[in-house]
Amino acid sequence: GRFTKVRHESDLLKLPIQDVEVFLRSCIFQCGVEGGIFLLKQPSFDTVVNCIRSNFEGEWICNAISTALDLCGQIESGAVIFRVPRTLIEKSFKERLQHGAAIYILRRVAFLSRFNAVMNNLVDEVLSEIGADELGKRGCPKDLSVLDMDTKLQYITIDELMLWINSKQIFEQGRDECPSLWWDKKCDVALLVGSLFFGVGN
């Protein structure tokens, strides 16, 4: 997770990073539980679940719900102690989650998780291509495994990442659907890199 970036974008710089992580993980847990309740209330339960599974993020969403419900059962049996922040169990908030907001949030998180995994691999490839000597001149530690993605991004430029992605065959050829007639591969690359540095939707 990009907990450092979340803390910075939320203007919570004084909050320990561990607290940010705990809150976000608790939020995913709560969304999983309430999302499960939402699905169980559906008259056509199997149809809805199959519809969710048919999307790219469907398997991730179903696994998140299954894991949350399993953990909820362990909590209720006393086998596990798990404290959820009060904000996440406030009545009106839970009601919104149970009316479909939980599934929406899980779908967004699933997409971002997949996006970050793909981009993290590309960032690692760029760092490897730059080489240890040049990275050392930029002040980058030798052990890249201890760095999160946002720290890694401090040692490469936007241009370097865009050039590297342009050289890779990661886009489908001859796509039928594009946002506009003038949309091309350069636009795809700019969207990916822009979303990584500045956030999806910004």
PDB file of C-alpha atoms in Angstrom:
ATOM      1  CA  GLY A   1       0.000   0.000   0.000  1.00  0.00           C
ATOM      2  CA  ARG A   2       1.067   3.593  -0.656  1.00  0.00           C
ATOM      3  CA  PHE A   3       0.517   4.666   2.919  1.00  0.00           C
ATOM      4  CA  THR A   4       3.084   7.477   2.779  1.00  0.00           C
ATOM      5  CA  LYS A   5       1.330   9.088  -0.173  1.00  0.00           C
ATOM      6  CA  VAL A   6      -2.092   8.688   1.442  1.00  0.00           C
ATOM      7  CA  ARG A   7      -0.816  10.411   4.584  1.00  0.00           C
ATOM      8  CA  HIS A   8       0.689  13.260   2.564  1.00  0.00           C
ATOM      9  CA  GLU A   9      -2.357  13.780   0.324  1.00  0.00           C
ATOM     10  CA  SER A  10      -4.635  13.741   3.397  1.00  0.00           C
ATOM     11  CA  ASP A  11      -2.484  16.401   5.090  1.00  0.00           C
ATOM     12  CA  LEU A  12      -1.926  14.095   8.067  1.00  0.00           C
ATOM     13  CA  LEU A  13       1.854  14.389   8.153  1.00  0.00           C
ATOM     14  CA  LYS A  14       2.017  14.228  11.951  1.00  0.00           C
ATOM     15  CA  LEU A  15       0.097  10.951  12.061  1.00  0.00           C
ATOM     16  CA  PRO A  16       2.362   7.882  12.452  1.00  0.00           C
ATOM     17  CA  ILE A  17       2.452   5.830   9.272  1.00  0.00           C
ATOM     18  CA  GLN A  18       1.402   2.745  11.277  1.00  0.00           C
ATOM     19  CA  ASP A  19      -1.849   4.498  12.239  1.00  0.00           C
ATOM     20  CA  VAL A  20      -2.569   5.301   8.600  1.00  0.00           C
ATOM     21  CA  GLU A  21      -2.014   1.661   7.665  1.00  0.00           C
ATOM     22  CA  VAL A  22      -4.212   0.374  10.503  1.00  0.00           C
ATOM     23  CA  PHE A  23      -7.063   2.714   9.548  1.00  0.00           C
ATOM     24  CA  LEU A  24      -6.923   1.783   5.862  1.00  0.00           C
ATOM     25  CA  ARG A  25      -6.789  -1.947   6.575  1.00  0.00           C
ATOM     26  CA  SER A  26      -9.707  -1.556   8.983  1.00  0.00           C
ATOM     27  CA  CYS A  27     -11.612   0.299   6.280  1.00  0.00           C
ATOM     28  CA  ILE A  28     -11.077  -2.556   3.797  1.00  0.00           C
ATOM     29  CA  PHE A  29     -12.208  -5.029   6.464  1.00  0.00           C
ATOM     30  CA  GLN A  30     -15.373  -3.026   7.166  1.00  0.00           C
ATOM     31  CA  CYS A  31     -16.119  -2.698   3.452  1.00  0.00           C
ATOM     32  CA  GLY A  32     -15.652  -6.451   3.076  1.00  0.00           C
ATOM     33  CA  VAL A  33     -18.113  -7.218   5.865  1.00  0.00           C
ATOM     34  CA  GLU A  34     -20.744  -4.713   4.737  1.00  0.00           C
ATOM     35  CA  GLY A  35     -20.225  -5.691   1.118  1.00  0.00           C
ATOM     36  CA  GLY A  36     -20.954  -9.281   2.083  1.00  0.00           C
ATOM     37  CA  ILE A  37     -24.150  -8.175   3.823  1.00  0.00           C
ATOM     38  CA  PHE A  38     -25.130  -6.220   0.704  1.00  0.00           C
ATOM     39  CA  LEU A  39     -24.669  -9.295  -1.505  1.00  0.00           C
ATOM     40  CA  LEU A  40     -26.544 -11.611   0.850  1.00  0.00           C
ATOM     41  CA  LYS A  41     -29.545  -9.265   0.697  1.00  0.00           C
ATOM     42  CA  GLN A  42     -29.781  -9.544  -3.087  1.00  0.00           C
ATOM     43  CA  PRO A  43     -32.679 -11.710  -4.379  1.00  0.00           C
ATOM     44  CA  SER A  44     -30.482 -12.909  -7.263  1.00  0.00           C
ATOM     45  CA  PHE A  45     -27.365 -13.530  -5.173  1.00  0.00           C
ATOM     46  CA  ASP A  46     -25.614 -15.879  -7.647  1.00  0.00           C
ATOM     47  CA  THR A  47     -26.267 -13.558 -10.586  1.00  0.00           C
ATOM     48  CA  VAL A  48     -24.837 -10.541  -8.763  1.00  0.00           C
ATOM     49  CA  VAL A  49     -21.737 -12.457  -7.610  1.00  0.00           C
ATOM     50  CA  ASN A  50     -21.124 -13.806 -11.125  1.00  0.00           C
ATOM     51  CA  CYS A  51     -21.484 -10.270 -12.479  1.00  0.00           C
ATOM     52  CA  ILE A  52     -18.845  -9.030 -10.030  1.00  0.00           C
ATOM     53  CA  ARG A  53     -16.515 -11.933 -10.834  1.00  0.00           C
ATOM     54  CA  SER A  54     -16.771 -11.172 -14.554  1.00  0.00           C
ATOM     55  CA  ASN A  55     -14.878  -7.894 -14.091  1.00  0.00           C
ATOM     56  CA  PHE A  56     -11.080  -7.596 -13.924  1.00  0.00           C
ATOM     57  CA  GLU A  57     -11.219  -6.820 -10.210  1.00  0.00           C
ATOM     58  CA  GLY A  58     -13.990  -9.332  -9.415  1.00  0.00           C
ATOM     59  CA  GLU A  59     -11.814 -12.049  -7.928  1.00  0.00           C
ATOM     60  CA  TRP A  60     -10.035  -9.539  -5.675  1.00  0.00           C
ATOM     61  CA  ILE A  61     -13.371  -8.163  -4.442  1.00  0.00           C
ATOM     62  CA  CYS A  62     -14.790 -11.618  -3.697  1.00  0.00           C
ATOM     63  CA  ASN A  63     -11.603 -12.634  -1.869  1.00  0.00           C
ATOM     64  CA  ALA A  64     -11.707  -9.422   0.191  1.00  0.00           C
ATOM     65  CA  ILE A  65     -15.322 -10.094   1.202  1.00  0.00           C
ATOM     66  CA  SER A  66     -14.652 -13.760   1.993  1.00  0.00           C
ATOM     67  CA  THR A  67     -11.591 -12.889   4.107  1.00  0.00           C
ATOM     68  CA  ALA A  68     -13.459 -10.131   5.972  1.00  0.00           C
ATOM     69  CA  LEU A  69     -16.431 -12.368   6.763  1.00  0.00           C
ATOM     70  CA  ASP A  70     -14.114 -15.131   7.959  1.00  0.00           C
ATOM     71  CA  LEU A  71     -12.281 -12.679  10.227  1.00  0.00           C
ATOM     72  CA  CYS A  72     -15.625 -11.320  11.455  1.00  0.00           C
ATOM     73  CA  GLY A  73     -16.609 -14.848  12.488  1.00  0.00           C
ATOM     74  CA  GLN A  74     -13.343 -15.260  14.402  1.00  0.00           C
ATOM     75  CA  ILE A  75     -13.923 -11.924  16.158  1.00  0.00           C
ATOM     76  CA  GLU A  76     -17.454 -12.889  17.190  1.00  0.00           C
ATOM     77  CA  SER A  77     -16.228 -16.241  18.524  1.00  0.00           C
ATOM     78  CA  GLY A  78     -13.567 -14.508  20.595  1.00  0.00           C
ATOM     79  CA  ALA A  79     -10.710 -16.196  18.752  1.00  0.00           C
ATOM     80  CA  VAL A  80      -9.396 -12.861  17.470  1.00  0.00           C
ATOM     81  CA  ILE A  81      -9.365  -9.347  18.922  1.00  0.00           C
ATOM     82  CA  PHE A  82      -9.802  -6.670  16.284  1.00  0.00           C
ATOM     83  CA  ARG A  83     -10.542  -3.019  17.019  1.00  0.00           C
ATOM     84  CA  VAL A  84     -12.246  -0.978  14.295  1.00  0.00           C
ATOM     85  CA  PRO A  85     -12.085   2.853  14.463  1.00  0.00           C
ATOM     86  CA  ARG A  86     -15.416   4.346  15.555  1.00  0.00           C
ATOM     87  CA  THR A  87     -15.708   6.329  12.335  1.00  0.00           C
ATOM     88  CA  LEU A  88     -16.010   3.081  10.378  1.00  0.00           C
ATOM     89  CA  ILE A  89     -18.816   1.646  12.514  1.00  0.00           C
ATOM     90  CA  GLU A  90     -20.937   4.786  12.674  1.00  0.00           C
ATOM     91  CA  LYS A  91     -24.551   3.824  11.868  1.00  0.00           C
ATOM     92  CA  SER A  92     -25.186   6.034   8.826  1.00  0.00           C
ATOM     93  CA  PHE A  93     -21.807   5.115   7.335  1.00  0.00           C
ATOM     94  CA  LYS A  94     -22.498   1.388   7.715  1.00  0.00           C
ATOM     95  CA  GLU A  95     -25.919   1.835   6.114  1.00  0.00           C
ATOM     96  CA  ARG A  96     -24.350   3.483   3.083  1.00  0.00           C
ATOM     97  CA  LEU A  97     -21.860   0.642   2.808  1.00  0.00           C
ATOM     98  CA  GLN A  98     -24.671  -1.918   2.999  1.00  0.00           C
ATOM     99  CA  HIS A  99     -26.514  -0.187   0.149  1.00  0.00           C
ATOM    100  CA  GLY A 100     -23.722  -0.704  -2.370  1.00  0.00           C
ATOM    101  CA  ALA A 101     -21.016   1.798  -1.381  1.00  0.00           C
ATOM    102  CA  ALA A 102     -18.849  -1.023   0.026  1.00  0.00           C
ATOM    103  CA  ILE A 103     -18.716  -2.814  -3.341  1.00  0.00           C
ATOM    104  CA  TYR A 104     -17.900   0.459  -5.084  1.00  0.00           C
ATOM    105  CA  ILE A 105     -15.032   1.169  -2.673  1.00  0.00           C
ATOM    106  CA  LEU A 106     -13.685  -2.381  -2.965  1.00  0.00           C
ATOM    107  CA  ARG A 107     -13.774  -2.153  -6.761  1.00  0.00           C
ATOM    108  CA  ARG A 108     -11.789   1.089  -6.655  1.00  0.00           C
ATOM    109  CA  VAL A 109      -9.235  -0.353  -4.237  1.00  0.00           C
ATOM    110  CA  ALA A 110      -8.939  -3.514  -6.338  1.00  0.00           C
ATOM    111  CA  PHE A 111      -8.265  -1.446  -9.452  1.00  0.00           C
ATOM    112  CA  LEU A 112      -5.681   0.691  -7.646  1.00  0.00           C
ATOM    113  CA  SER A 113      -4.021  -2.436  -6.246  1.00  0.00           C
ATOM    114  CA  ARG A 114      -3.657  -3.894  -9.741  1.00  0.00           C
ATOM    115  CA  PHE A 115      -2.525  -0.556 -11.155  1.00  0.00           C
ATOM    116  CA  ASN A 116       0.114  -0.111  -8.452  1.00  0.00           C
ATOM    117  CA  ALA A 117       1.411  -3.669  -8.945  1.00  0.00           C
ATOM    118  CA  VAL A 118       1.875  -3.105 -12.692  1.00  0.00           C
ATOM    119  CA  MET A 119       3.475   0.310 -12.259  1.00  0.00           C
ATOM    120  CA  ASN A 120       5.741  -0.871  -9.434  1.00  0.00           C
ATOM    121  CA  ASN A 121       7.174  -3.540 -11.745  1.00  0.00           C
ATOM    122  CA  LEU A 122       7.795  -0.918 -14.430  1.00  0.00           C
ATOM    123  CA  VAL A 123       9.449   1.437 -11.930  1.00  0.00           C
ATOM    124  CA  ASP A 124      11.734  -1.411 -10.801  1.00  0.00           C
ATOM    125  CA  GLU A 125      12.689  -2.045 -14.438  1.00  0.00           C
ATOM    126  CA  VAL A 126      13.563   1.628 -14.934  1.00  0.00           C
ATOM    127  CA  LEU A 127      15.718   1.646 -11.793  1.00  0.00           C
ATOM    128  CA  SER A 128      17.496  -1.495 -12.989  1.00  0.00           C
ATOM    129  CA  GLU A 129      18.099   0.076 -16.394  1.00  0.00           C
ATOM    130  CA  ILE A 130      19.522   3.283 -14.854  1.00  0.00           C
ATOM    131  CA  GLY A 131      22.010   1.201 -12.874  1.00  0.00           C
ATOM    132  CA  ALA A 132      23.478   1.292  -9.394  1.00  0.00           C
ATOM    133  CA  ASP A 133      26.221   3.835 -10.187  1.00  0.00           C
ATOM    134  CA  GLU A 134      23.872   6.490 -11.532  1.00  0.00           C
ATOM    135  CA  LEU A 135      21.320   5.838  -8.789  1.00  0.00           C
ATOM    136  CA  GLY A 136      24.081   6.250  -6.218  1.00  0.00           C
ATOM    137  CA  LYS A 137      24.841   9.696  -7.639  1.00  0.00           C
ATOM    138  CA  ARG A 138      21.168  10.554  -7.133  1.00  0.00           C
ATOM    139  CA  GLY A 139      21.359   9.559  -3.480  1.00  0.00           C
ATOM    140  CA  CYS A 140      19.425   6.316  -3.885  1.00  0.00           C
ATOM    141  CA  PRO A 141      20.169   3.508  -1.352  1.00  0.00           C
ATOM    142  CA  LYS A 142      21.738   0.340  -2.719  1.00  0.00           C
ATOM    143  CA  ASP A 143      19.019  -1.934  -1.333  1.00  0.00           C
ATOM    144  CA  LEU A 144      15.933  -1.057  -3.384  1.00  0.00           C
ATOM    145  CA  SER A 145      13.863  -3.763  -1.685  1.00  0.00           C
ATOM    146  CA  VAL A 146      13.458  -1.594   1.432  1.00  0.00           C
ATOM    147  CA  LEU A 147      11.917   1.292  -0.557  1.00  0.00           C
ATOM    148  CA  ASP A 148       8.210   1.765  -1.184  1.00  0.00           C
ATOM    149  CA  MET A 149       7.101   2.885  -4.624  1.00  0.00           C
ATOM    150  CA  ASP A 150       6.742   6.570  -3.750  1.00  0.00           C
ATOM    151  CA  THR A 151      10.314   6.652  -2.446  1.00  0.00           C
ATOM    152  CA  LYS A 152      11.537   4.938  -5.625  1.00  0.00           C
ATOM    153  CA  LEU A 153       9.827   7.602  -7.715  1.00  0.00           C
ATOM    154  CA  GLN A 154      12.061  10.242  -6.125  1.00  0.00           C
ATOM    155  CA  TYR A 155      15.042   8.777  -7.987  1.00  0.00           C
ATOM    156  CA  ILE A 156      13.620   8.701 -11.507  1.00  0.00           C
ATOM    157  CA  THR A 157      12.108  11.372 -13.709  1.00  0.00           C
ATOM    158  CA  ILE A 158       8.723  11.374 -15.374  1.00  0.00           C
ATOM    159  CA  ASP A 159      10.457  11.432 -18.777  1.00  0.00           C
ATOM    160  CA  GLU A 160      12.533   8.351 -17.931  1.00  0.00           C
ATOM    161  CA  LEU A 161       9.453   6.396 -16.927  1.00  0.00           C
ATOM    162  CA  MET A 162       7.469   7.516 -19.978  1.00  0.00           C
ATOM    163  CA  LEU A 163      10.284   6.558 -22.353  1.00  0.00           C
ATOM    164  CA  TRP A 164      10.579   3.135 -20.741  1.00  0.00           C
ATOM    165  CA  ILE A 165       6.846   2.412 -20.912  1.00  0.00           C
ATOM    166  CA  ASN A 166       6.787   3.591 -24.538  1.00  0.00           C
ATOM    167  CA  SER A 167       9.410   0.960 -25.328  1.00  0.00           C
ATOM    168  CA  LYS A 168       7.309  -1.843 -23.810  1.00  0.00           C
ATOM    169  CA  GLN A 169       4.484  -3.747 -25.497  1.00  0.00           C
ATOM    170  CA  ILE A 170       1.968  -3.465 -22.656  1.00  0.00           C
ATOM    171  CA  PHE A 171      -0.996  -2.187 -24.643  1.00  0.00           C
ATOM    172  CA  GLU A 172      -3.396  -4.169 -26.812  1.00  0.00           C
ATOM    173  CA  GLN A 173      -2.882  -3.597 -30.494  1.00  0.00           C
ATOM    174  CA  GLY A 174      -5.785  -2.423 -32.642  1.00  0.00           C
ATOM    175  CA  ARG A 175      -8.196  -1.622 -29.828  1.00  0.00           C
ATOM    176  CA  ASP A 176     -11.735  -0.802 -30.900  1.00  0.00           C
ATOM    177  CA  GLU A 177     -12.512   1.530 -27.994  1.00  0.00           C
ATOM    178  CA  CYS A 178     -10.673   4.783 -27.252  1.00  0.00           C
ATOM    179  CA  PRO A 179     -11.821   7.926 -25.418  1.00  0.00           C
ATOM    180  CA  SER A 180     -11.449   9.946 -28.641  1.00  0.00           C
ATOM    181  CA  LEU A 181     -10.388   9.594 -32.281  1.00  0.00           C
ATOM    182  CA  TRP A 182      -7.078  11.321 -31.560  1.00  0.00           C
ATOM    183  CA  TRP A 183      -6.234   9.068 -28.590  1.00  0.00           C
ATOM    184  CA  ASP A 184      -3.043   7.060 -29.197  1.00  0.00           C
ATOM    185  CA  LYS A 185      -0.354   5.130 -27.292  1.00  0.00           C
ATOM    186  CA  LYS A 186       1.301   8.343 -26.087  1.00  0.00           C
ATOM    187  CA  CYS A 187      -1.982   9.286 -24.416  1.00  0.00           C
ATOM    188  CA  ASP A 188      -2.114   5.873 -22.730  1.00  0.00           C
ATOM    189  CA  VAL A 189       1.404   6.332 -21.390  1.00  0.00           C
ATOM    190  CA  ALA A 190       0.710   9.881 -20.198  1.00  0.00           C
ATOM    191  CA  LEU A 191      -2.443   8.702 -18.413  1.00  0.00           C
ATOM    192  CA  LEU A 192      -0.591   5.891 -16.629  1.00  0.00           C
ATOM    193  CA  VAL A 193       2.364   8.021 -15.557  1.00  0.00           C
ATOM    194  CA  GLY A 194       0.182  10.983 -14.613  1.00  0.00           C
ATOM    195  CA  SER A 195      -2.051   8.751 -12.484  1.00  0.00           C
ATOM    196  CA  LEU A 196       0.981   7.248 -10.773  1.00  0.00           C
ATOM    197  CA  PHE A 197       2.571  10.584  -9.867  1.00  0.00           C
ATOM    198  CA  PHE A 198      -0.524  12.724  -9.278  1.00  0.00           C
ATOM    199  CA  GLY A 199      -3.339  10.281  -8.536  1.00  0.00           C
ATOM    200  CA  VAL A 200      -6.182   8.673 -10.504  1.00  0.00           C
ATOM    201  CA  GLY A 201      -8.738  11.296 -11.473  1.00  0.00           C
ATOM    202  CA  ASN A 202      -6.341  14.227 -11.082  1.00  0.00           C
TER     203      ASN A 202
END
